[in-house]
PDB file of C-alpha atoms in Angstrom:
ATOM      1  CA  ASN A   1      -7.703  14.992   7.957  1.00 43.00           C
ATOM      2  CA  TRP A   2      -4.255  15.278   6.387  1.00 41.00           C
ATOM      3  CA  ASN A   3      -3.090  17.952   8.835  1.00 46.00           C
ATOM      4  CA  ASP A   4      -3.979  15.737  11.800  1.00 47.00           C
ATOM      5  CA  LEU A   5      -2.069  12.879  10.228  1.00 46.00           C
ATOM      6  CA  ILE A   6       0.984  15.064   9.657  1.00 46.00           C
ATOM      7  CA  LEU A   7       0.960  16.594  13.138  1.00 42.00           C
ATOM      8  CA  SER A   8       0.221  13.434  15.088  1.00 46.00           C
ATOM      9  CA  SER A   9       2.519  11.042  13.364  1.00 48.00           C
ATOM     10  CA  GLY A  10       5.719  12.424  12.008  1.00 49.00           C
ATOM     11  CA  ILE A  11       4.510  11.137   8.615  1.00 52.00           C
ATOM     12  CA  ASN A  12       3.955  13.768   5.998  1.00 51.00           C
ATOM     13  CA  ALA A  13       0.958  12.149   4.300  1.00 50.00           C
ATOM     14  CA  GLU A  14       0.895  15.276   2.272  1.00 49.00           C
ATOM     15  CA  TYR A  15      -2.202  16.436   0.537  1.00 43.00           C
ATOM     16  CA  GLY A  16      -0.237  16.630  -2.710  1.00 44.00           C
ATOM     17  CA  HIS A  17       0.512  12.905  -2.583  1.00 50.00           C
ATOM     18  CA  HIS A  18      -3.223  12.241  -2.458  1.00 50.00           C
ATOM     19  CA  SER A  19      -4.529  15.047  -4.657  1.00 55.00           C
ATOM     20  CA  LYS A  20      -1.839  14.878  -7.331  1.00 63.00           C
ATOM     21  CA  HIS A  21      -0.214  11.431  -7.511  1.00 69.00           C
ATOM     22  CA  HIS A  22      -3.263   9.320  -6.680  1.00 70.00           C
ATOM     23  CA  ALA A  23      -5.519  11.538  -8.781  1.00 80.00           C
ATOM     24  CA  THR A  24      -3.166  11.103 -11.740  1.00 84.00           C
ATOM     25  CA  TYR A  25      -3.420   7.314 -11.474  1.00 82.00           C
ATOM     26  CA  VAL A  26      -7.218   7.565 -11.548  1.00 83.00           C
ATOM     27  CA  THR A  27      -7.207   9.980 -14.492  1.00 87.00           C
ATOM     28  CA  ASN A  28      -4.800   7.787 -16.453  1.00 84.00           C
ATOM     29  CA  LEU A  29      -6.695   4.617 -15.541  1.00 83.00           C
ATOM     30  CA  ASN A  30      -9.912   6.130 -16.903  1.00 86.00           C
ATOM     31  CA  ALA A  31      -8.153   7.238 -20.095  1.00 90.00           C
ATOM     32  CA  THR A  32      -6.658   3.757 -20.504  1.00 88.00           C
ATOM     33  CA  ALA A  33     -10.062   2.136 -19.992  1.00 89.00           C
ATOM     34  CA  GLU A  34     -11.502   4.347 -22.728  1.00 90.00           C
ATOM     35  CA  LYS A  35      -8.664   3.399 -25.091  1.00 93.00           C
ATOM     36  CA  ILE A  36      -9.181  -0.284 -24.335  1.00 89.00           C
ATOM     37  CA  SER A  37     -12.928   0.026 -24.997  1.00 89.00           C
ATOM     38  CA  ALA A  38     -12.247   1.745 -28.307  1.00 92.00           C
ATOM     39  CA  ALA A  39      -9.671  -0.882 -29.290  1.00 93.00           C
ATOM     40  CA  VAL A  40     -12.070  -3.710 -28.387  1.00 93.00           C
ATOM     41  CA  ALA A  41     -14.848  -2.042 -30.414  1.00 94.00           C
ATOM     42  CA  GLU A  42     -12.468  -1.820 -33.376  1.00 96.00           C
ATOM     43  CA  GLY A  43     -11.354  -5.432 -32.932  1.00 96.00           C
ATOM     44  CA  ASN A  44      -7.767  -4.227 -32.491  1.00 96.00           C
ATOM     45  CA  SER A  45      -6.295  -6.936 -30.246  1.00 96.00           C
ATOM     46  CA  SER A  46      -2.780  -5.575 -30.658  1.00 96.00           C
ATOM     47  CA  ALA A  47      -3.819  -2.202 -29.208  1.00 95.00           C
ATOM     48  CA  VAL A  48      -5.599  -3.893 -26.301  1.00 93.00           C
ATOM     49  CA  ILE A  49      -2.481  -5.889 -25.482  1.00 94.00           C
ATOM     50  CA  GLY A  50      -0.316  -2.785 -25.863  1.00 96.00           C
ATOM     51  CA  LEU A  51      -2.352  -1.007 -23.180  1.00 94.00           C
ATOM     52  CA  HIS A  52      -1.714  -3.734 -20.591  1.00 91.00           C
ATOM     53  CA  GLY A  53       1.233  -1.883 -19.011  1.00 91.00           C
ATOM     54  CA  ALA A  54      -0.735   1.356 -18.598  1.00 93.00           C
ATOM     55  CA  LEU A  55      -3.681  -0.576 -17.148  1.00 89.00           C
ATOM     56  CA  LYS A  56      -1.464  -2.418 -14.645  1.00 90.00           C
ATOM     57  CA  PHE A  57       0.483   0.691 -13.620  1.00 87.00           C
ATOM     58  CA  ASN A  58      -2.415   3.121 -13.262  1.00 88.00           C
ATOM     59  CA  GLY A  59      -4.931   0.547 -12.035  1.00 90.00           C
ATOM     60  CA  GLY A  60      -2.405  -0.672  -9.490  1.00 92.00           C
ATOM     61  CA  GLY A  61      -1.596   2.889  -8.448  1.00 91.00           C
ATOM     62  CA  HIS A  62      -5.283   3.495  -7.760  1.00 91.00           C
ATOM     63  CA  ILE A  63      -5.852   0.174  -5.969  1.00 93.00           C
ATOM     64  CA  ASN A  64      -2.695   0.466  -3.858  1.00 94.00           C
ATOM     65  CA  HIS A  65      -3.266   4.071  -2.836  1.00 90.00           C
ATOM     66  CA  SER A  66      -6.932   3.451  -2.032  1.00 91.00           C
ATOM     67  CA  ILE A  67      -5.804   0.805   0.464  1.00 95.00           C
ATOM     68  CA  PHE A  68      -2.911   2.966   1.707  1.00 91.00           C
ATOM     69  CA  TRP A  69      -5.127   5.935   2.682  1.00 88.00           C
ATOM     70  CA  GLU A  70      -7.512   3.680   4.608  1.00 92.00           C
ATOM     71  CA  ASN A  71      -4.546   1.972   6.303  1.00 94.00           C
ATOM     72  CA  LEU A  72      -3.483   5.314   7.838  1.00 89.00           C
ATOM     73  CA  SER A  73      -5.064   7.282  10.657  1.00 89.00           C
ATOM     74  CA  PRO A  74      -3.958  10.111  12.950  1.00 85.00           C
ATOM     75  CA  ASN A  75      -5.377   7.882  15.721  1.00 88.00           C
ATOM     76  CA  GLY A  76      -3.423   4.854  14.521  1.00 90.00           C
ATOM     77  CA  GLY A  77      -0.348   3.114  15.796  1.00 93.00           C
ATOM     78  CA  GLY A  78      -0.041   0.805  18.728  1.00 95.00           C
ATOM     79  CA  LEU A  79      -0.880  -2.853  18.324  1.00 97.00           C
ATOM     80  CA  PRO A  80      -3.634  -4.678  16.511  1.00 98.00           C
ATOM     81  CA  THR A  81      -6.032  -6.670  18.653  1.00 97.00           C
ATOM     82  CA  GLY A  82      -8.194  -9.770  18.444  1.00 98.00           C
ATOM     83  CA  PRO A  83      -7.873 -12.338  15.663  1.00 98.00           C
ATOM     84  CA  LEU A  84      -5.432 -10.198  13.657  1.00 98.00           C
ATOM     85  CA  LEU A  85      -2.961  -9.960  16.533  1.00 98.00           C
ATOM     86  CA  ALA A  86      -3.365 -13.687  17.227  1.00 98.00           C
ATOM     87  CA  ALA A  87      -2.627 -14.476  13.561  1.00 98.00           C
ATOM     88  CA  ILE A  88       0.416 -12.180  13.541  1.00 98.00           C
ATOM     89  CA  GLU A  89       1.789 -13.827  16.688  1.00 98.00           C
ATOM     90  CA  ALA A  90       1.100 -17.327  15.335  1.00 98.00           C
ATOM     91  CA  GLU A  91       2.771 -16.607  11.998  1.00 98.00           C
ATOM     92  CA  PHE A  92       5.696 -14.402  13.043  1.00 98.00           C
ATOM     93  CA  GLY A  93       6.267 -15.207  16.733  1.00 98.00           C
ATOM     94  CA  SER A  94       5.398 -11.762  18.049  1.00 98.00           C
ATOM     95  CA  PHE A  95       4.200  -8.387  16.847  1.00 98.00           C
ATOM     96  CA  ASP A  96       7.737  -7.000  17.164  1.00 98.00           C
ATOM     97  CA  GLN A  97       9.127  -9.821  15.012  1.00 98.00           C
ATOM     98  CA  PHE A  98       6.420  -9.185  12.405  1.00 98.00           C
ATOM     99  CA  LYS A  99       7.145  -5.456  12.413  1.00 98.00           C
ATOM    100  CA  ALA A 100      10.885  -6.075  12.011  1.00 98.00           C
ATOM    101  CA  LYS A 101      10.362  -8.528   9.129  1.00 98.00           C
ATOM    102  CA  MET A 102       7.866  -6.335   7.321  1.00 98.00           C
ATOM    103  CA  SER A 103      10.012  -3.243   7.808  1.00 98.00           C
ATOM    104  CA  ALA A 104      13.112  -5.029   6.501  1.00 98.00           C
ATOM    105  CA  ALA A 105      11.296  -6.356   3.426  1.00 98.00           C
ATOM    106  CA  THR A 106       9.759  -2.958   2.692  1.00 97.00           C
ATOM    107  CA  ILE A 107      13.012  -1.053   3.117  1.00 96.00           C
ATOM    108  CA  ALA A 108      14.738  -3.562   0.800  1.00 97.00           C
ATOM    109  CA  VAL A 109      12.412  -2.858  -2.146  1.00 96.00           C
ATOM    110  CA  GLN A 110      14.733  -1.833  -4.970  1.00 92.00           C
ATOM    111  CA  GLY A 111      13.623   1.367  -6.631  1.00 87.00           C
ATOM    112  CA  SER A 112       9.946   2.077  -6.134  1.00 91.00           C
ATOM    113  CA  GLY A 113       7.240  -0.237  -4.891  1.00 95.00           C
ATOM    114  CA  TRP A 114       5.277  -1.466  -1.915  1.00 96.00           C
ATOM    115  CA  GLY A 115       5.675  -3.584   1.182  1.00 98.00           C
ATOM    116  CA  TRP A 116       2.589  -5.640   2.015  1.00 98.00           C
ATOM    117  CA  LEU A 117       0.996  -7.761   4.678  1.00 98.00           C
ATOM    118  CA  GLY A 118      -1.445 -10.056   2.936  1.00 98.00           C
ATOM    119  CA  VAL A 119      -3.407 -13.171   3.639  1.00 98.00           C
ATOM    120  CA  ASN A 120      -3.296 -16.264   1.472  1.00 97.00           C
ATOM    121  CA  PRO A 121      -6.953 -17.017   0.635  1.00 95.00           C
ATOM    122  CA  GLU A 122      -6.328 -20.776   0.472  1.00 95.00           C
ATOM    123  CA  SER A 123      -4.172 -21.380   3.553  1.00 97.00           C
ATOM    124  CA  LYS A 124      -5.622 -18.396   5.512  1.00 97.00           C
ATOM    125  CA  ARG A 125      -2.065 -17.627   6.626  1.00 98.00           C
ATOM    126  CA  LEU A 126      -0.508 -14.173   6.754  1.00 98.00           C
ATOM    127  CA  GLN A 127       2.395 -13.415   4.446  1.00 98.00           C
ATOM    128  CA  ILE A 128       4.734 -10.484   3.902  1.00 98.00           C
ATOM    129  CA  ALA A 129       5.331  -9.623   0.261  1.00 98.00           C
ATOM    130  CA  THR A 130       6.731  -6.815  -1.826  1.00 98.00           C
ATOM    131  CA  CYS A 131       5.661  -5.575  -5.221  1.00 97.00           C
ATOM    132  CA  ALA A 132       7.586  -3.436  -7.650  1.00 95.00           C
ATOM    133  CA  ASN A 133       6.252  -0.183  -9.029  1.00 93.00           C
ATOM    134  CA  GLN A 134       2.458  -0.042  -8.724  1.00 93.00           C
ATOM    135  CA  ASP A 135       1.898  -3.770  -9.176  1.00 95.00           C
ATOM    136  CA  PRO A 136      -1.195  -4.581  -7.090  1.00 95.00           C
ATOM    137  CA  LEU A 137      -0.714  -7.302  -4.479  1.00 96.00           C
ATOM    138  CA  HIS A 138      -3.720  -9.483  -5.293  1.00 96.00           C
ATOM    139  CA  ALA A 139      -3.251  -9.433  -9.068  1.00 94.00           C
ATOM    140  CA  THR A 140       0.488 -10.059  -8.684  1.00 94.00           C
ATOM    141  CA  THR A 141       0.594 -12.672  -5.911  1.00 97.00           C
ATOM    142  CA  GLY A 142      -2.965 -13.818  -5.213  1.00 97.00           C
ATOM    143  CA  LEU A 143      -2.696 -12.529  -1.631  1.00 98.00           C
ATOM    144  CA  ALA A 144      -5.537 -10.454  -0.220  1.00 98.00           C
ATOM    145  CA  PRO A 145      -4.024  -7.068   0.740  1.00 98.00           C
ATOM    146  CA  LEU A 146      -4.300  -6.060   4.376  1.00 98.00           C
ATOM    147  CA  LEU A 147      -1.603  -3.432   4.952  1.00 98.00           C
ATOM    148  CA  GLY A 148       0.432  -1.625   2.324  1.00 97.00           C
ATOM    149  CA  ILE A 149       3.430   0.654   2.785  1.00 95.00           C
ATOM    150  CA  ASP A 150       4.169   2.917  -0.173  1.00 92.00           C
ATOM    151  CA  VAL A 151       7.912   3.203  -0.757  1.00 90.00           C
ATOM    152  CA  TRP A 152       7.818   5.312  -3.864  1.00 75.00           C
ATOM    153  CA  GLU A 153       9.958   8.335  -3.000  1.00 68.00           C
ATOM    154  CA  HIS A 154       6.986  10.657  -3.556  1.00 60.00           C
ATOM    155  CA  ALA A 155       5.498   9.124  -0.399  1.00 61.00           C
ATOM    156  CA  TYR A 156       8.296  10.340   1.833  1.00 64.00           C
ATOM    157  CA  TYR A 157      10.922  12.409   0.011  1.00 53.00           C
ATOM    158  CA  LEU A 158       9.805  15.858   1.161  1.00 57.00           C
ATOM    159  CA  GLN A 159      10.100  14.868   4.798  1.00 64.00           C
ATOM    160  CA  TYR A 160      12.607  12.024   4.883  1.00 61.00           C
ATOM    161  CA  LYS A 161      14.703  12.763   1.769  1.00 63.00           C
ATOM    162  CA  ASN A 162      16.253   9.437   0.766  1.00 70.00           C
ATOM    163  CA  VAL A 163      16.191   7.893   4.253  1.00 70.00           C
ATOM    164  CA  ARG A 164      13.575   5.215   3.633  1.00 86.00           C
ATOM    165  CA  PRO A 165      14.195   3.384   6.950  1.00 91.00           C
ATOM    166  CA  GLU A 166      13.151   6.445   8.988  1.00 89.00           C
ATOM    167  CA  TYR A 167       9.940   6.731   6.967  1.00 88.00           C
ATOM    168  CA  VAL A 168       9.117   3.036   7.333  1.00 92.00           C
ATOM    169  CA  ASN A 169       9.831   3.187  11.068  1.00 91.00           C
ATOM    170  CA  SER A 170       7.521   6.196  11.426  1.00 90.00           C
ATOM    171  CA  ILE A 171       4.645   4.733   9.407  1.00 91.00           C
ATOM    172  CA  TRP A 172       3.906   2.286  12.228  1.00 95.00           C
ATOM    173  CA  ASN A 173       2.779   5.287  14.317  1.00 91.00           C
ATOM    174  CA  VAL A 174      -0.209   5.840  12.036  1.00 91.00           C
ATOM    175  CA  VAL A 175      -1.264   2.337  10.967  1.00 95.00           C
ATOM    176  CA  ASN A 176      -5.030   2.065  11.258  1.00 96.00           C
ATOM    177  CA  TRP A 177      -5.237  -1.401  12.792  1.00 98.00           C
ATOM    178  CA  GLU A 178      -9.044  -1.298  12.738  1.00 97.00           C
ATOM    179  CA  ASP A 179      -8.932  -1.071   8.942  1.00 97.00           C
ATOM    180  CA  VAL A 180      -6.307  -3.818   8.684  1.00 98.00           C
ATOM    181  CA  ALA A 181      -8.366  -6.060  11.015  1.00 98.00           C
ATOM    182  CA  ALA A 182     -11.517  -5.449   8.950  1.00 98.00           C
ATOM    183  CA  ARG A 183      -9.646  -6.420   5.782  1.00 98.00           C
ATOM    184  CA  TYR A 184      -8.380  -9.546   7.534  1.00 98.00           C
ATOM    185  CA  ALA A 185     -11.880 -10.560   8.667  1.00 98.00           C
ATOM    186  CA  LYS A 186     -13.241  -9.981   5.144  1.00 97.00           C
ATOM    187  CA  ALA A 187     -10.440 -12.033   3.579  1.00 97.00           C
ATOM    188  CA  LEU A 188     -11.234 -14.950   5.880  1.00 96.00           C
ATOM    189  CA  SER A 189     -14.968 -14.916   5.184  1.00 93.00           C
TER     190      SER A 189
END
């Protein structure tokens, strides 16, 4: 429930962000897929290649936001537990050190983009990464996405104006660690 998320967290995970921005990515992704299908049917390789940017942007916007909504919960915050916490402590020294590193990387994204915690499928090690625009983590880096923080201004501008650090600091209050842990377990299997 968006209202619960807003009231419990200090994060304005506004309905408009979900119903307008994310919905637009899905609408545009579907339109792009139709154009690609038509171009393939016509044998128009140039048109297919020309649609790559729209596919990456809108497909990434849908993928990233789908993860983002599941990563948030009005009952979130606190610390992860179990194997995820053990992996965070092994990789970053402590949860607080991880949080500081991920926050710093996310805040430093120039322009719009995402801060990510991912897992390398080969080494099984956690990594912090950032992606510009709507570039999806897996397609861009090969990392399996666990936790994404949206730092497009539409994610926080109404509440935090241009003070990205306050938004990033507040997002930790609503991280759904159960979802992140489930993604981690799936990535390891």
